[in-house]
mmCIF file of C-alpha atoms in Angstrom:
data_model
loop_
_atom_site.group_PDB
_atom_site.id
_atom_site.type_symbol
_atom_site.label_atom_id
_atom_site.label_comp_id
_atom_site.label_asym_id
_atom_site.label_seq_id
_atom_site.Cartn_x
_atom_site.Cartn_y
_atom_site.Cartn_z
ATOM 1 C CA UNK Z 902 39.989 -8.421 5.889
ATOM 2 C CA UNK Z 903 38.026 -10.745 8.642
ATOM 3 C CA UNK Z 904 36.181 -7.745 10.126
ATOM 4 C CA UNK Z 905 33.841 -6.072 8.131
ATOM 5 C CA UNK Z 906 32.504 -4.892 10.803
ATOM 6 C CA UNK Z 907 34.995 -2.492 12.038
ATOM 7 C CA UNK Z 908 35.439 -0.830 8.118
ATOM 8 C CA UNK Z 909 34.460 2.607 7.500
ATOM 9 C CA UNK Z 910 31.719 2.436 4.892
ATOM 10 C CA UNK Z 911 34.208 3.886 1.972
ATOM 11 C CA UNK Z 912 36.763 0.991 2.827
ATOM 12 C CA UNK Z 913 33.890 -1.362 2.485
ATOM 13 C CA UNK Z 914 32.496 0.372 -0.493
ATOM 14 C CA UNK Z 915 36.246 0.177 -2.276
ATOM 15 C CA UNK Z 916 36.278 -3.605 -1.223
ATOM 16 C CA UNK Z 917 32.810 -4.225 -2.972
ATOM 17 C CA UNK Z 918 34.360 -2.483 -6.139
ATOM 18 C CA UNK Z 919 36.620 -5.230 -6.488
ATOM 19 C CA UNK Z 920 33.800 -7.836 -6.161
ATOM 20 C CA UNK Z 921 34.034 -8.387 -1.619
ATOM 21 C CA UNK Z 922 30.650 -10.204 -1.363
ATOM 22 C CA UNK Z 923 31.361 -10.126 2.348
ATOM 23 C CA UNK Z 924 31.839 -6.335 2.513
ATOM 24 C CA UNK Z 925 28.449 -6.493 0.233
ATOM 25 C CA UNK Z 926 26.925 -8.251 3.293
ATOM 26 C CA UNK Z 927 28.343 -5.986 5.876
ATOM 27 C CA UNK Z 928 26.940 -2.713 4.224
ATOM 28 C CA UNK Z 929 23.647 -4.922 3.760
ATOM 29 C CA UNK Z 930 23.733 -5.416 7.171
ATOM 30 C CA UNK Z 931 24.531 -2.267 8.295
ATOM 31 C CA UNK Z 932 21.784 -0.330 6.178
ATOM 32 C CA UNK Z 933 18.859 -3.016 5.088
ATOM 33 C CA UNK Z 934 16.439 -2.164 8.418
ATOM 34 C CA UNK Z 935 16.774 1.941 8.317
ATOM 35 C CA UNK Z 936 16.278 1.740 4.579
ATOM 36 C CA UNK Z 937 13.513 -0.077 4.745
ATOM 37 C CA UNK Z 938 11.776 1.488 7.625
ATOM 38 C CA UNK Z 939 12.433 4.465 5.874
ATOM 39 C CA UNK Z 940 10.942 3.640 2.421
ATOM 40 C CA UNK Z 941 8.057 2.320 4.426
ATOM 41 C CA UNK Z 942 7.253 4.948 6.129
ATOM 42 C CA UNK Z 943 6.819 7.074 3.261
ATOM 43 C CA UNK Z 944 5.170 4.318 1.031
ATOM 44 C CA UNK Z 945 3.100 3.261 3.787
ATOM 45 C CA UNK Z 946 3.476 -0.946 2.502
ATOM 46 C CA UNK Z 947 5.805 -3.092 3.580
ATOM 47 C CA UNK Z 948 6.033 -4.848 0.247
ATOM 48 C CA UNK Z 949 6.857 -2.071 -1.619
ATOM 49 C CA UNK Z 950 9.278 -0.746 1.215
ATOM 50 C CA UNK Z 951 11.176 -4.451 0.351
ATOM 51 C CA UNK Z 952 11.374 -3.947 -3.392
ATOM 52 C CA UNK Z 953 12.634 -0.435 -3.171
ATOM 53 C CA UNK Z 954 15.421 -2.006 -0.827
ATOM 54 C CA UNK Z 955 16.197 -4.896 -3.134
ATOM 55 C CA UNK Z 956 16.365 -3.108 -6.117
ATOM 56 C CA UNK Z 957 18.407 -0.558 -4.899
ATOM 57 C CA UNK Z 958 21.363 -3.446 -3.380
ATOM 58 C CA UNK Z 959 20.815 -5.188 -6.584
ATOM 59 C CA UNK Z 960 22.087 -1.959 -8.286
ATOM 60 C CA UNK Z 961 24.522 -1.194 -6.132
ATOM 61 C CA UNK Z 962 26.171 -4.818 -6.470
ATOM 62 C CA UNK Z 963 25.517 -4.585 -10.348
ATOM 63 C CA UNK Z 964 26.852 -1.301 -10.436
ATOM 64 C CA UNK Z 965 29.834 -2.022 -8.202
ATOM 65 C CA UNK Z 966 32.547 -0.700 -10.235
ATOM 66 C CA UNK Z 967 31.249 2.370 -11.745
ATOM 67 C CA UNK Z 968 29.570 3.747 -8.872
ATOM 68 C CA UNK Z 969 31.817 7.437 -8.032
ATOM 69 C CA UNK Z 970 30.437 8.748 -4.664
ATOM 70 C CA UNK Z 971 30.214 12.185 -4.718
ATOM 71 C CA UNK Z 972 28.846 12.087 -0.884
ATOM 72 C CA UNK Z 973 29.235 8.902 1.791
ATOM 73 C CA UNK Z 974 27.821 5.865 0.865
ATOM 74 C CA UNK Z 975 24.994 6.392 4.321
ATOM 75 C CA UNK Z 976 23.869 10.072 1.964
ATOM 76 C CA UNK Z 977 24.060 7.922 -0.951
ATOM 77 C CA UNK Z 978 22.026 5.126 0.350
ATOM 78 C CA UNK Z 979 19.179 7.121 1.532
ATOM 79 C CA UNK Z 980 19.680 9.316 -1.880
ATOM 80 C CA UNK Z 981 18.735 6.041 -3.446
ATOM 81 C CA UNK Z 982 15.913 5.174 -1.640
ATOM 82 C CA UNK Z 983 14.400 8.940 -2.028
ATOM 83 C CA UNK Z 984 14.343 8.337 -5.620
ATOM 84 C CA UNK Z 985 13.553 5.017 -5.882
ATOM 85 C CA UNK Z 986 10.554 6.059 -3.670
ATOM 86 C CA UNK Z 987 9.997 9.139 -6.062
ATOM 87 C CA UNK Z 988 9.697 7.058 -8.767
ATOM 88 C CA UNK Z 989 7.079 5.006 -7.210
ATOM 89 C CA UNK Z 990 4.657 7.819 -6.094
ATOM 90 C CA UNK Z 991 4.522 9.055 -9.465
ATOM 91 C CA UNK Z 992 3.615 6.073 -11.191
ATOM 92 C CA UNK Z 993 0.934 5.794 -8.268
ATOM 93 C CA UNK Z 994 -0.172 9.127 -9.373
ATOM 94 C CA UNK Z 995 0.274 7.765 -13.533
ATOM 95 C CA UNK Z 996 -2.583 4.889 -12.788
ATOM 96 C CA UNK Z 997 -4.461 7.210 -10.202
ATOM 97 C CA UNK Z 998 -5.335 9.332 -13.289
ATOM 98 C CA UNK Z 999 -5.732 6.384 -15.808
ATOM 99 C CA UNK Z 1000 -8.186 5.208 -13.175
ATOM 100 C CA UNK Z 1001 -10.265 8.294 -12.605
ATOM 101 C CA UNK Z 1002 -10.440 8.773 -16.223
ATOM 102 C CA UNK Z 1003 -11.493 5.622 -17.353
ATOM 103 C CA UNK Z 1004 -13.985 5.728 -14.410
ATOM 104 C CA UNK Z 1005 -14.928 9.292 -15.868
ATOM 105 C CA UNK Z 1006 -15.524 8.007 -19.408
ATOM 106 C CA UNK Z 1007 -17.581 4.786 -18.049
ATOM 107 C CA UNK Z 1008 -19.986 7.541 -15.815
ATOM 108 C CA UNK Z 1009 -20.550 9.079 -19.019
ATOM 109 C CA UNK Z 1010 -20.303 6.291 -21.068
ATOM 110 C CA UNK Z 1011 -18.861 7.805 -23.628
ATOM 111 C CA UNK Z 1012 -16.720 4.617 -25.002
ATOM 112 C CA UNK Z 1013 -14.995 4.858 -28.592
ATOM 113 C CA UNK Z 1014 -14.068 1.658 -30.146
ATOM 114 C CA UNK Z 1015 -10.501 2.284 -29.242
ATOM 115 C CA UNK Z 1016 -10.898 2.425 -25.484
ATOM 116 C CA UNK Z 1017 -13.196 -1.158 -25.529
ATOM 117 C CA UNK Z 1018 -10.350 -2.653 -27.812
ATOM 118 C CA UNK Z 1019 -7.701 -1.628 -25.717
ATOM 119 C CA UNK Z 1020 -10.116 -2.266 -22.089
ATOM 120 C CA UNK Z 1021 -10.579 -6.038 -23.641
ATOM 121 C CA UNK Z 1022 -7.267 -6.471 -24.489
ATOM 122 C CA UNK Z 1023 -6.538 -5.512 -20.690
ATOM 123 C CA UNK Z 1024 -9.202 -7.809 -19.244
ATOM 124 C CA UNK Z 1025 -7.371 -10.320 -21.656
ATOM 125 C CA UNK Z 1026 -3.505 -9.849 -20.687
ATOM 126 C CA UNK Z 1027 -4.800 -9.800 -17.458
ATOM 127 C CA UNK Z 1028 -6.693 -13.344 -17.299
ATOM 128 C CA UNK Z 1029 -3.272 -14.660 -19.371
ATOM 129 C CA UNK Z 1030 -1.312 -13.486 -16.423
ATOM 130 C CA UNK Z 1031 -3.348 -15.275 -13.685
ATOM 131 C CA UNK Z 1032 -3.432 -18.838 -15.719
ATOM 132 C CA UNK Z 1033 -0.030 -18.350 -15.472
ATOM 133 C CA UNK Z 1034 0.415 -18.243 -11.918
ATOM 134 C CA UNK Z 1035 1.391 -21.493 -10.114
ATOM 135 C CA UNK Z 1036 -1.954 -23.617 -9.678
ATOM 136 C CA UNK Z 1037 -2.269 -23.559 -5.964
ATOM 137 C CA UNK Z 1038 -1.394 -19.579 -5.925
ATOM 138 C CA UNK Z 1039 -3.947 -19.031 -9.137
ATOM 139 C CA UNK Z 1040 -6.810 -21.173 -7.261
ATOM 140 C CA UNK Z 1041 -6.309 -19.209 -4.416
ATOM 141 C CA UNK Z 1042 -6.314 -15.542 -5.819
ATOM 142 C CA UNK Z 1043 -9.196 -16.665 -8.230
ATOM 143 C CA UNK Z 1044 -11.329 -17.733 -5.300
ATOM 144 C CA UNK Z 1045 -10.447 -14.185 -3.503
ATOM 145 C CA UNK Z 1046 -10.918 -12.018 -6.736
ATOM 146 C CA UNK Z 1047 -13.119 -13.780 -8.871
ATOM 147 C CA UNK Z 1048 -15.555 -15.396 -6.075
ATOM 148 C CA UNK Z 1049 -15.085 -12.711 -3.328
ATOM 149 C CA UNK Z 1050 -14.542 -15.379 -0.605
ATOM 150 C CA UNK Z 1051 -12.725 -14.091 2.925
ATOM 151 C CA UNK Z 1052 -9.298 -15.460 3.530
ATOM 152 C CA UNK Z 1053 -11.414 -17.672 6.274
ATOM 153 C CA UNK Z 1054 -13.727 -19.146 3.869
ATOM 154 C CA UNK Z 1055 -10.865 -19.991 1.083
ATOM 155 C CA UNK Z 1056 -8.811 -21.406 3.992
ATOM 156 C CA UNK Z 1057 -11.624 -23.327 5.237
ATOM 157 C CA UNK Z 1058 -12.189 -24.834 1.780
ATOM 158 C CA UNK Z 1059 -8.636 -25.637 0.720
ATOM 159 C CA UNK Z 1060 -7.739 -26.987 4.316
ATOM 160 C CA UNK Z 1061 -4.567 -24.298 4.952
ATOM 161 C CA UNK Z 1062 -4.112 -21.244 7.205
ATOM 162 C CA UNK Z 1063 -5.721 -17.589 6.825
ATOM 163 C CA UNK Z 1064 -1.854 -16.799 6.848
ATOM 164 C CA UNK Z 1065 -0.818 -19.034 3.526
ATOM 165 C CA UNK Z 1066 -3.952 -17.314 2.127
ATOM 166 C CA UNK Z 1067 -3.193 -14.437 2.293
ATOM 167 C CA UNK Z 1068 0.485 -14.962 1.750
ATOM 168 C CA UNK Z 1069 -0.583 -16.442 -1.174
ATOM 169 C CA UNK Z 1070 -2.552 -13.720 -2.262
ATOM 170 C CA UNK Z 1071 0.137 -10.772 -2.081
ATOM 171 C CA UNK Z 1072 2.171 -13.145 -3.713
ATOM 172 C CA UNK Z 1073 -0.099 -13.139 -6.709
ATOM 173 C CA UNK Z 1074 -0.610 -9.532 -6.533
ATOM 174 C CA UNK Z 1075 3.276 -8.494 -6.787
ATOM 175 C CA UNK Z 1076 3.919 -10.589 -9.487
ATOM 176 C CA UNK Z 1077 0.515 -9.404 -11.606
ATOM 177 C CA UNK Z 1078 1.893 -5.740 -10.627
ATOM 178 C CA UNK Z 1079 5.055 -6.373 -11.656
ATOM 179 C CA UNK Z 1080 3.694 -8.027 -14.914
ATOM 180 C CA UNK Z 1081 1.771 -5.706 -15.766
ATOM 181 C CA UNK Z 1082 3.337 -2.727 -14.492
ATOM 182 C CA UNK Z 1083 4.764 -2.030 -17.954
ATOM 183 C CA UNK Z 1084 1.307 -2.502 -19.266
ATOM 184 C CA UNK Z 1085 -0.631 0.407 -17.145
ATOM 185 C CA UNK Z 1086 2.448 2.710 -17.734
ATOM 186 C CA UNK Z 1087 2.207 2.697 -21.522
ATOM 187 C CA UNK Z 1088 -1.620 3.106 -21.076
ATOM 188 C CA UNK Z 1089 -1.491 6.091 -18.676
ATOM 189 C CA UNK Z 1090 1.348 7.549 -21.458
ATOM 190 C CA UNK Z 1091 -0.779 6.786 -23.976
ATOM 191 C CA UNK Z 1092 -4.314 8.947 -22.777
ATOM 192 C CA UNK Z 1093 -2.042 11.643 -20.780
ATOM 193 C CA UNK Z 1094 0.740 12.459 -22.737
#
């Protein structure tokens, strides 16, 4: 077919079963900005609005052939994105509680060898994951994190824009999060569970 446009979703969803990269683009198309205004809006960040969005077209692509709608692919969609979202508040909630209780036990300061080893091997993952950021992205996010400096003064310094700064730093942050993100989830298991 030439126009994807004019397909009901289900045509375009049987197209995509056979591997249509071009139907793939017209349901994209269709969906990408209400998805994502929609995971936003309930996530409240843009960057993890676009990684809800991207996972969940990466699965549906991946999953192309196996997928058996039980609704429309628009219930389905959103469907996705309510669980994907789901998913994402209650690992928020996960490190919320890992925070307040190693902020409880640091009040009271009642540390056991077991919770410096594993706070030490944290602080120690953690500085291995930022040498391994790319060197411009690493000086950057070091001068934010580690030396407290606005975006103004590490743009002034380095000679680029507020806007790469900060660019710069999100960038670092997602891919620390995402790095680590396995990391806090086995620790929060670990002391709740």
């Amino acid at each position: 077919m030439d126009n994807y446009q004019g397909c009901t979703d289900s045509a375009l969803l049987a197209l995509i079963a056979e591997g249509d990269e071009l139907a793939f683009a017209e349901v994209y198309r269709r969906y990408k900005g209400v998805l994502f205004l929609h995971a936003r809006r309930i996530l409240g960040n843009d960057e993890e609005g676009k990684d809800v969005l991207q996972e969940l077209f990466t699965t549906l692509w991946t999953r192309r052939t196996s997928i058996d709608l039980k609704t429309n692919l628009c219930a389905y969609l959103y469907a996705s994105v309510r669980n994907r979202v789901f998913d994402i508040i209650a690992h928020r909630k996960v490190e919320a509680r890992y925070i307040a209780s190693l902020a409880a036990f640091i009040e009271q300061g009642e540390y056991v060898t077991d919770q410096q080893v594993q706070e030490k091997e944290l602080r120690e993952l953690i500085e291995q994951e930022i040498a391994l950021l790319p060197p411009k992205m690493r000086e950057v996010f070091e001068l934010s994190r580690k030396e407290e400096l606005s975006y103004k003064e590490i743009a002034d310094q380095l000679h680029i824009s507020d806007k790469t700064v900060k660019k710069q730093v999100n960038n670092a942050l997602h891919i620390l999060r995402e790095k680590l993100d396995t990391v806090f989830t086995s620790m929060a298991c670990f002391l709740f569970f």
